[in-house]
Tab-separated table of C-alpha atoms in Angstrom:
chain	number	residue	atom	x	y	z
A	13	UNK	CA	-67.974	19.610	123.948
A	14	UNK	CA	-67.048	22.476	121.594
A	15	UNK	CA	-63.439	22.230	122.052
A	16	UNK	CA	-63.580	18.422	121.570
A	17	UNK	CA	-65.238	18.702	118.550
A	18	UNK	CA	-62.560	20.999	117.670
A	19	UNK	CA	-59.549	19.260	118.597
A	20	UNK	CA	-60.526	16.118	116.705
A	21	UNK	CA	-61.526	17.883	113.430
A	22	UNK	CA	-57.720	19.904	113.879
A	23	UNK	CA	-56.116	16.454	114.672
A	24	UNK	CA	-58.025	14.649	111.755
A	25	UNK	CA	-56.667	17.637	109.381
A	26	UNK	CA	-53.199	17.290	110.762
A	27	UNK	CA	-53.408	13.655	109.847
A	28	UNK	CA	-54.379	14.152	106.413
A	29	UNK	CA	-51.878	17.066	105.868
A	30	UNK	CA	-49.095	14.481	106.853
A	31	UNK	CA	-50.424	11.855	105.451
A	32	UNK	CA	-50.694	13.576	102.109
A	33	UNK	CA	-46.841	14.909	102.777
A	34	UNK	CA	-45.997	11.263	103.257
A	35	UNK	CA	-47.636	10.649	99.988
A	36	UNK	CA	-45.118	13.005	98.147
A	37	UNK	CA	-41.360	12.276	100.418
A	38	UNK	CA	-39.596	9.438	99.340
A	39	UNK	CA	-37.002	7.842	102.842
A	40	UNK	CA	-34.111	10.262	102.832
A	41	UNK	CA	-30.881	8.741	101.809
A	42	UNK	CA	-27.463	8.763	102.763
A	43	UNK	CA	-24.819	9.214	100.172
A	44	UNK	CA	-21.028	8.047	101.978
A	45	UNK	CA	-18.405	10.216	100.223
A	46	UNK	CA	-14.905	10.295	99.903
A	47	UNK	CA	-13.502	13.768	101.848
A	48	UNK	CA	-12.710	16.217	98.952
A	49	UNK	CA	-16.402	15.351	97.035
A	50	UNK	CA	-18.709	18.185	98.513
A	51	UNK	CA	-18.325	20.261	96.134
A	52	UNK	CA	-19.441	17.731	93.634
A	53	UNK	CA	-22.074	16.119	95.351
A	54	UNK	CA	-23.586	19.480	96.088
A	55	UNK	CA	-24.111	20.036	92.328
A	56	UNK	CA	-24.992	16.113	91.565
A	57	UNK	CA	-27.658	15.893	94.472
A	58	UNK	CA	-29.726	19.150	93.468
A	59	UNK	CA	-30.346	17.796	89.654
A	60	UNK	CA	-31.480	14.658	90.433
A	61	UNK	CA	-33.573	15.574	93.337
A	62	UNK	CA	-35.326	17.582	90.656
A	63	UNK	CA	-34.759	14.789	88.125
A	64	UNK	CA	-36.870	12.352	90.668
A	65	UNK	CA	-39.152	15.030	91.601
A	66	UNK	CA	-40.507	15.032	87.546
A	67	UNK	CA	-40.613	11.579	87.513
A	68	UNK	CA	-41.726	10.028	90.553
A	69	UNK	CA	-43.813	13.286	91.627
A	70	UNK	CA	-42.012	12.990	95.418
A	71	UNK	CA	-39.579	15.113	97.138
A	72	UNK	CA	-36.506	13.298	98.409
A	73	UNK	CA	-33.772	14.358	100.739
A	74	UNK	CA	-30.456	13.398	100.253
A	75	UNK	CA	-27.693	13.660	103.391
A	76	UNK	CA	-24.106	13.270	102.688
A	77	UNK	CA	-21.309	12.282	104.444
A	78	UNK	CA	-17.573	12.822	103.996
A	79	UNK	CA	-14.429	11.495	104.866
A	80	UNK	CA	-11.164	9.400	103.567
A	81	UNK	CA	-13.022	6.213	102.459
A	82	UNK	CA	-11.641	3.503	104.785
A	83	UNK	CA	-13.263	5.297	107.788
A	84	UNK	CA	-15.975	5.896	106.262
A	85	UNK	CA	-16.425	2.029	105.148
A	86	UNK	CA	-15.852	0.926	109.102
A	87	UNK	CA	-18.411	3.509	110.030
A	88	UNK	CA	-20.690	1.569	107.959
A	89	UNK	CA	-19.129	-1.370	108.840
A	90	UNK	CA	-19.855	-0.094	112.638
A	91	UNK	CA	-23.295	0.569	111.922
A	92	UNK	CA	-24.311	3.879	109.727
A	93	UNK	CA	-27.187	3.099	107.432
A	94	UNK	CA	-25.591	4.380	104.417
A	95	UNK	CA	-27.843	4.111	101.554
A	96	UNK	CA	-25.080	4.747	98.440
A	97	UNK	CA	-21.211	4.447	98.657
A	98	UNK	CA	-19.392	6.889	95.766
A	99	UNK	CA	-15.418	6.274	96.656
A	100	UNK	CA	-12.613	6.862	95.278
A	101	UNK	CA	-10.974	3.271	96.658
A	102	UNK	CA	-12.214	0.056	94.925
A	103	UNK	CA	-10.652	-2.046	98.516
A	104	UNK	CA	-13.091	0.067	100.662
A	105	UNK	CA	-16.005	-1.384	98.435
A	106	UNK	CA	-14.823	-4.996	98.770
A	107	UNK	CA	-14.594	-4.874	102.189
A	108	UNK	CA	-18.006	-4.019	102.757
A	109	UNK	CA	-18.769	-6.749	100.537
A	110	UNK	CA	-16.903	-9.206	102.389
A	111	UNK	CA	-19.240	-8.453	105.711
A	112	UNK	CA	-22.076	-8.478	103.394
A	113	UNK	CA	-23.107	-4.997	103.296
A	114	UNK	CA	-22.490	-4.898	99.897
A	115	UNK	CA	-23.042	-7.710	96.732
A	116	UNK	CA	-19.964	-9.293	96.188
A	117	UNK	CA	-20.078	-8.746	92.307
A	118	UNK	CA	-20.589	-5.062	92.868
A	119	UNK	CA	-18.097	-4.029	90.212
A	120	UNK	CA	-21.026	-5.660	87.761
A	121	UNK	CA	-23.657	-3.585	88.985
A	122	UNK	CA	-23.093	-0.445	86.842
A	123	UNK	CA	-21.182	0.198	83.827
A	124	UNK	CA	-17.118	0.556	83.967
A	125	UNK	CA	-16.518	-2.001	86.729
A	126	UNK	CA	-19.497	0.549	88.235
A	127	UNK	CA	-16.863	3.801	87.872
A	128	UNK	CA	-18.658	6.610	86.353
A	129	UNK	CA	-15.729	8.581	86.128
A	130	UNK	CA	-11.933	8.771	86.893
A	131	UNK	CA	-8.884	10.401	87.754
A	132	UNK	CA	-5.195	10.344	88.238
A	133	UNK	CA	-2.404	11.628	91.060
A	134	UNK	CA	-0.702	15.133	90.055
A	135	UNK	CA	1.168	17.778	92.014
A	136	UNK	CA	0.125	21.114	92.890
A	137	UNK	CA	3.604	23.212	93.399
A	138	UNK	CA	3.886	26.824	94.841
A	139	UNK	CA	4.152	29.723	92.719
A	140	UNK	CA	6.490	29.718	89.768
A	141	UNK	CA	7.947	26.092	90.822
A	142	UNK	CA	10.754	27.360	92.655
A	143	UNK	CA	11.745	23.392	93.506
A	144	UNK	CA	11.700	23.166	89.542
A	145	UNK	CA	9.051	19.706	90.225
A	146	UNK	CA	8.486	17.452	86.589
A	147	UNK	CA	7.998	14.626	87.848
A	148	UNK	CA	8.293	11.445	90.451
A	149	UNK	CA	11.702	11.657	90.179
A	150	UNK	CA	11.739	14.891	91.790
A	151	UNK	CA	9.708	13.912	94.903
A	152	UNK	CA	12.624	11.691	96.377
A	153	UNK	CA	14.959	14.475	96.750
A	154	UNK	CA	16.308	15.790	99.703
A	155	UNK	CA	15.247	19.535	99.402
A	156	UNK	CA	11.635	18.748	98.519
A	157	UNK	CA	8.918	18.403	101.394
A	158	UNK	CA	5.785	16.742	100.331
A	159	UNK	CA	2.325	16.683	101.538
A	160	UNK	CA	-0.467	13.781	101.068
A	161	UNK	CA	-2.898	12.159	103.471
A	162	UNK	CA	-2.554	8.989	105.368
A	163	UNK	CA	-2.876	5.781	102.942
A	164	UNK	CA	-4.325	4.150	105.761
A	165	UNK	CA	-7.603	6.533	106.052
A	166	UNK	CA	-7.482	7.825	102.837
A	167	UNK	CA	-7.951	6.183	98.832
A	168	UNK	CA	-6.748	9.451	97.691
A	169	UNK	CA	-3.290	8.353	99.770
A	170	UNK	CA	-3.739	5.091	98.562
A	171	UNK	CA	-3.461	6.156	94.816
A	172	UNK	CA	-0.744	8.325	95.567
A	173	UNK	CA	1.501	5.640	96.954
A	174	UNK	CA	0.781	3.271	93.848
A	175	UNK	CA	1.905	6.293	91.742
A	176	UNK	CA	4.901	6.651	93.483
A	177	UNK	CA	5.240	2.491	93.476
A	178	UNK	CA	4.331	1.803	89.668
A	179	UNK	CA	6.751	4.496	88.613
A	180	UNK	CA	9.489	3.001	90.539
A	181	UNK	CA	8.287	-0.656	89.437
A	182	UNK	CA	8.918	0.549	85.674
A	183	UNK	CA	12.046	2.404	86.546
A	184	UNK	CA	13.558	-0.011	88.065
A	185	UNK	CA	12.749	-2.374	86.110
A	186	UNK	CA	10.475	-4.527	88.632
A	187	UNK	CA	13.328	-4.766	90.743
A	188	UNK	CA	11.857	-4.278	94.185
A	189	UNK	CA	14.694	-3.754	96.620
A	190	UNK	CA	15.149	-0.814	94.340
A	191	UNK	CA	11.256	0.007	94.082
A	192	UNK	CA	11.112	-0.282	97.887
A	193	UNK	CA	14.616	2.207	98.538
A	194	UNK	CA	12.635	4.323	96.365
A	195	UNK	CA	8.771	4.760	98.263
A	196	UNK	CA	10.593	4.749	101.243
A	197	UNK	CA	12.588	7.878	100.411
A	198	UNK	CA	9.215	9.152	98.792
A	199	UNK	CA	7.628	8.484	102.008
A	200	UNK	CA	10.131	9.934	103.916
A	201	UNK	CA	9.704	13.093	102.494
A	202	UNK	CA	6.313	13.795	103.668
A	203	UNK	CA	5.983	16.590	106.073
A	204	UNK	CA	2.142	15.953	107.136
A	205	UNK	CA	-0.111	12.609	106.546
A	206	UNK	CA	-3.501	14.273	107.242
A	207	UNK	CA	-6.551	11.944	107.886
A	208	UNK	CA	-7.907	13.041	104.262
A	209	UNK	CA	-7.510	14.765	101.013
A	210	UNK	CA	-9.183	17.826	102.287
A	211	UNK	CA	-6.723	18.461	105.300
A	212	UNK	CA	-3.884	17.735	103.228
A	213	UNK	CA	-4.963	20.783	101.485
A	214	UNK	CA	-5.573	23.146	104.248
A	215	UNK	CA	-1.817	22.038	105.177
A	216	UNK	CA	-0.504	22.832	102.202
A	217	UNK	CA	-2.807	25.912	101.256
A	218	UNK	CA	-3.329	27.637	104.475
A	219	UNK	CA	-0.461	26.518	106.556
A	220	UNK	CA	2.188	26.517	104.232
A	221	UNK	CA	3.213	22.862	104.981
A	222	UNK	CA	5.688	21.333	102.106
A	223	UNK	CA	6.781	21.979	98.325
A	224	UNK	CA	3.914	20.198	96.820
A	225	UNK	CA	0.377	18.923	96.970
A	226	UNK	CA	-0.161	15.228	95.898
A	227	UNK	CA	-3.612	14.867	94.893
A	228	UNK	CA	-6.340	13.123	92.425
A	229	UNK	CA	-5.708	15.805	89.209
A	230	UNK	CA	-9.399	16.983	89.667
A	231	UNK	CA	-8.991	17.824	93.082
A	232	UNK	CA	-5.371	20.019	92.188
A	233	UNK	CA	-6.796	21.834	89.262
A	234	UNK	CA	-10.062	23.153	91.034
A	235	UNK	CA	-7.454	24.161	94.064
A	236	UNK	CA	-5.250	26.113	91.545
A	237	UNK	CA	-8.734	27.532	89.871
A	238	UNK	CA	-10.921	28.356	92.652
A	239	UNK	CA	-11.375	31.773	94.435
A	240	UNK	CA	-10.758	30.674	97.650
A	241	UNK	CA	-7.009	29.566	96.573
A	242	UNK	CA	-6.644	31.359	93.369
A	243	UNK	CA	-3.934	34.332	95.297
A	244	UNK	CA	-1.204	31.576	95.706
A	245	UNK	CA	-0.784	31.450	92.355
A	246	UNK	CA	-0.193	27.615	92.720
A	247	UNK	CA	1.031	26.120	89.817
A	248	UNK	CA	-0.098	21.992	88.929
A	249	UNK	CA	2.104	19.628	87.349
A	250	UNK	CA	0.597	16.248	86.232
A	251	UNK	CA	3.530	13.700	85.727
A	252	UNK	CA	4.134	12.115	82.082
A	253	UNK	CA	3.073	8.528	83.959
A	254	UNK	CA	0.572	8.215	86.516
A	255	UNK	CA	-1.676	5.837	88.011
A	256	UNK	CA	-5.636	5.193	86.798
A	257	UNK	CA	-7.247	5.909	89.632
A	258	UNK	CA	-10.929	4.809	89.272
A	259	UNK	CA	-13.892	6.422	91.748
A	260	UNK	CA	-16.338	3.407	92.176
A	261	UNK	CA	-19.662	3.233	93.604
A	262	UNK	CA	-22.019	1.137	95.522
A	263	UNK	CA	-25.197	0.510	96.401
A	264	UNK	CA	-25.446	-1.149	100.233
A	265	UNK	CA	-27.409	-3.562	99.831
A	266	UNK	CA	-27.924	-4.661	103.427
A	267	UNK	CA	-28.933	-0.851	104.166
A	268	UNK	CA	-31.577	-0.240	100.995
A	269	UNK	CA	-33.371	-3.380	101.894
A	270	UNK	CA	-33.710	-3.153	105.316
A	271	UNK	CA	-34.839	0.924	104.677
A	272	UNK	CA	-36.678	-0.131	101.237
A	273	UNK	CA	-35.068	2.395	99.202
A	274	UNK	CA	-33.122	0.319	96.281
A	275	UNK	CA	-35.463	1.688	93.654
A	276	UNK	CA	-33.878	5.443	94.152
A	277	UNK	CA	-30.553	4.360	95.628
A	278	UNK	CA	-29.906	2.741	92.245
A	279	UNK	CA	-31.134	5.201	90.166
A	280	UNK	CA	-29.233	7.730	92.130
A	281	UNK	CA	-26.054	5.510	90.929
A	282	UNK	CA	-27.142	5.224	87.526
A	283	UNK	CA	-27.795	9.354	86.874
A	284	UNK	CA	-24.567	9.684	87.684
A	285	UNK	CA	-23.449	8.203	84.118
A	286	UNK	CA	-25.775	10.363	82.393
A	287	UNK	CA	-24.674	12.507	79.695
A	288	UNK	CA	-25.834	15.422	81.663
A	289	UNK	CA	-23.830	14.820	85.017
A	290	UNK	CA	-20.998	13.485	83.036
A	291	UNK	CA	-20.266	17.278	81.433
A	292	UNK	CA	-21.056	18.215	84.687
A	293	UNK	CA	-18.004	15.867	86.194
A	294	UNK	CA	-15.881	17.386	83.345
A	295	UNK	CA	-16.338	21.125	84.990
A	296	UNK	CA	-14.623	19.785	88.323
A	297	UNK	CA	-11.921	18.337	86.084
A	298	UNK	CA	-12.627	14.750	86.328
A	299	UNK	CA	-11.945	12.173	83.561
A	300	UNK	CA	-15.269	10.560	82.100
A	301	UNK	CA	-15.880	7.606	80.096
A	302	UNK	CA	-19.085	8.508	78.103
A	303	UNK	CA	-17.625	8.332	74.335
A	304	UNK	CA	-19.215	11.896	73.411
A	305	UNK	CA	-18.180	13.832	76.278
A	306	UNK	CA	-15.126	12.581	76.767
A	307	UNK	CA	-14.253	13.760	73.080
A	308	UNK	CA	-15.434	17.138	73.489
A	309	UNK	CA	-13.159	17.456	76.578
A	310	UNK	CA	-10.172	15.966	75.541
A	311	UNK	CA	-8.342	19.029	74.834
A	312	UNK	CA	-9.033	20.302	78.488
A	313	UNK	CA	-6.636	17.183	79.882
A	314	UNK	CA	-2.744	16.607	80.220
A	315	UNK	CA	-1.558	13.658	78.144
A	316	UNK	CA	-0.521	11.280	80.731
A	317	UNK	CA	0.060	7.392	80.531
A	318	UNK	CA	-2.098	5.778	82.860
A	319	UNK	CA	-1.000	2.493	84.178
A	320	UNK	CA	-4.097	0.604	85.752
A	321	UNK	CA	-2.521	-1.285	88.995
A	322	UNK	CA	-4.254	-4.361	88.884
A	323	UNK	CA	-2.520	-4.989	85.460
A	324	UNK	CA	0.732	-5.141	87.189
A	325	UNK	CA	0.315	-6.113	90.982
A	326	UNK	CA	-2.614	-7.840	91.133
A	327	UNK	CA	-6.089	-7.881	92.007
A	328	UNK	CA	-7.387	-5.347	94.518
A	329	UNK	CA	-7.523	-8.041	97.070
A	330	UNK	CA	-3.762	-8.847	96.293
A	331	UNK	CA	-2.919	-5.248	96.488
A	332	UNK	CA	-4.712	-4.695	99.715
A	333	UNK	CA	-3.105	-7.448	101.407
A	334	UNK	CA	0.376	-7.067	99.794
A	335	UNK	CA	0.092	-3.105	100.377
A	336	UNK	CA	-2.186	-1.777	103.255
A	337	UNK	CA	-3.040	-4.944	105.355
A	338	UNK	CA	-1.292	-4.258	108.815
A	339	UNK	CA	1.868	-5.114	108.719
A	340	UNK	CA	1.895	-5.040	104.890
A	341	UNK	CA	4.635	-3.157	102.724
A	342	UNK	CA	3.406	0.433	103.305
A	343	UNK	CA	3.672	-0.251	107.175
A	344	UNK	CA	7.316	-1.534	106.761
A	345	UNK	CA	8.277	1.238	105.223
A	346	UNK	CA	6.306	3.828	107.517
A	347	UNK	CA	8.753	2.470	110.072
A	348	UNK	CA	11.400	3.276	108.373
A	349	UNK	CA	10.812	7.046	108.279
């Protein structure tokens, strides 16, 4: 009778133990990143974990998960509960939002057409230049090798072939058998289309793959500044004209209501255009919209002209279908390598 007695007042202290741990965990939730964002994420998720934890009084765990954005949008698509989306590829949003994982007037949802920061496509060449790289011009001749990922997996990829395309489009004067001669040679030239941004630089880095690095600027300056790289005295080049390439994000709204956890997914979203995690962007060398950090930071950035490329080809939905829709432009051209 003893141990009975025993067992129940052990199970009934259990209970209230994880009951009372219950009381003070909010649901994990799952934060669906584009592939070269851990570093980022892993200094975002820690602040306002502690930010939540002061004003909600619970713990809450936050997974991540990274990968070019267009896989990652049909694993959700497939199935993954993703709680928050933060890409760098405004058509991986809209197609969640067109199977109604996702509101359709998303961009409304937070401020910047719900962008907290931004970004552009520069070059990270090898020590001392030796291909002598200013500019697009350069990446379309024959003795330089180049090395992005796949436009078709990745957003980073994506923004790199509109950088490549908008250049030409001016160039050329919006002539387009000229603008198409001219991606195609650009495309040509690529050595290795990795699945994402991050093994596009382990081909470049580590393997010695190509003459230069196409990348979001953020991503080439923290590989030219970081330990791990710092030895190959890589040099980065950011174009006089780019293209504005925006990092949007997302609730999923299918996903928070089903797991009830809109309340922190959105705020989640919404610390992230705080003034503190908006210096904090600035330290990984992305581009930031809040008026009084982006003044104190100015000095830190290239001067580039930014051309924004729904101004000239269209809405996203236009772009995706003209662009990256099977069969599209970019898979003419593929062909042609």
């Amino acid at each position: 009778m003893f141990k009975y007695i025993l067992y129940a007042i052990t199970s009934l202290a259990l209970l209230a133990g994880t009951t009372a741990q219950a009381q003070t965990q909010d649901k994990p939730i799952l934060n669906a990143s584009y592939d070269v964002a851990r570093e980022v994420f892993a200094a975002i998720n820690p602040k306002f974990q502690a930010q939540w934890k002061t004003q909600t009084g619970k713990e809450l765990q936050i997974d991540q998960s990274f990968a070019g954005t267009s896989r990652q949008a049909q694993d959700i698509i497939q199935g993954k509960k993703v709680d928050t989306v933060t890409f760098n590829q405004v058509t991986d949003i809209d197609i969640l939002a067109q199977r109604g994982l996702v509101r359709k007037d998303w961009r409304t949802a937070f401020p910047n057409n719900s962008s907290p920061y931004y970004s552009t496509i520069a070059f990270l060449v090898r020590k001392g230049n030796p291909k002598n790289i200013k500019g697009w011009d350069d990446l379309v001749r024959d003795d330089v090798k180049l090395v992005f990922p796949n436009p078709k997996t990745s957003g980073n990829a994506r923004y790199t072939y509109l950088g490549a395309w908008l250049y030409a489009n001016e160039k050329f004067a919006g002539d387009q058998s000229k603008v198409k001669q001219f991606v195609g040679k650009f495309l040509h030239n690529v050595v290795n289309f990795a699945t994402g941004g991050r093994g596009a630089t382990v081909a470049f880095a580590q393997n010695g793959q190509g003459d230069v690095l196409l990348t979001f600027e953020s991503e080439v300056l923290n590989i030219a500044k970081s330990d791990e790289f710092k030895s190959g005295g890589y040099e980065v080049v950011v174009p006089p004209v780019s293209v504005l390439a925006e990092f949007p994000v997302a609730v999923v709204d299918k996903v928070v209501d089903a797991k009830g956890t809109r309340a922190v997914a959105t705020a989640y979203l919404q610390y992230q255009y705080s003034r503190e995690i908006q210096l904090l962007l600035t330290t990984f060398h992305y581009r930031v919209n809040h008026p009084d950090v982006a003044k104190v930071v100015a000095d830190r950035y290239a001067k580039v002209r930014l051309i924004d490329p729904t101004k000239v080809l269209g809405s996203w939905e236009q772009i995706q279908q003209t662009h990256f829709s099977s069969g599209g432009v970019l898979d003419q051209l593929m062909a042609q390598r």
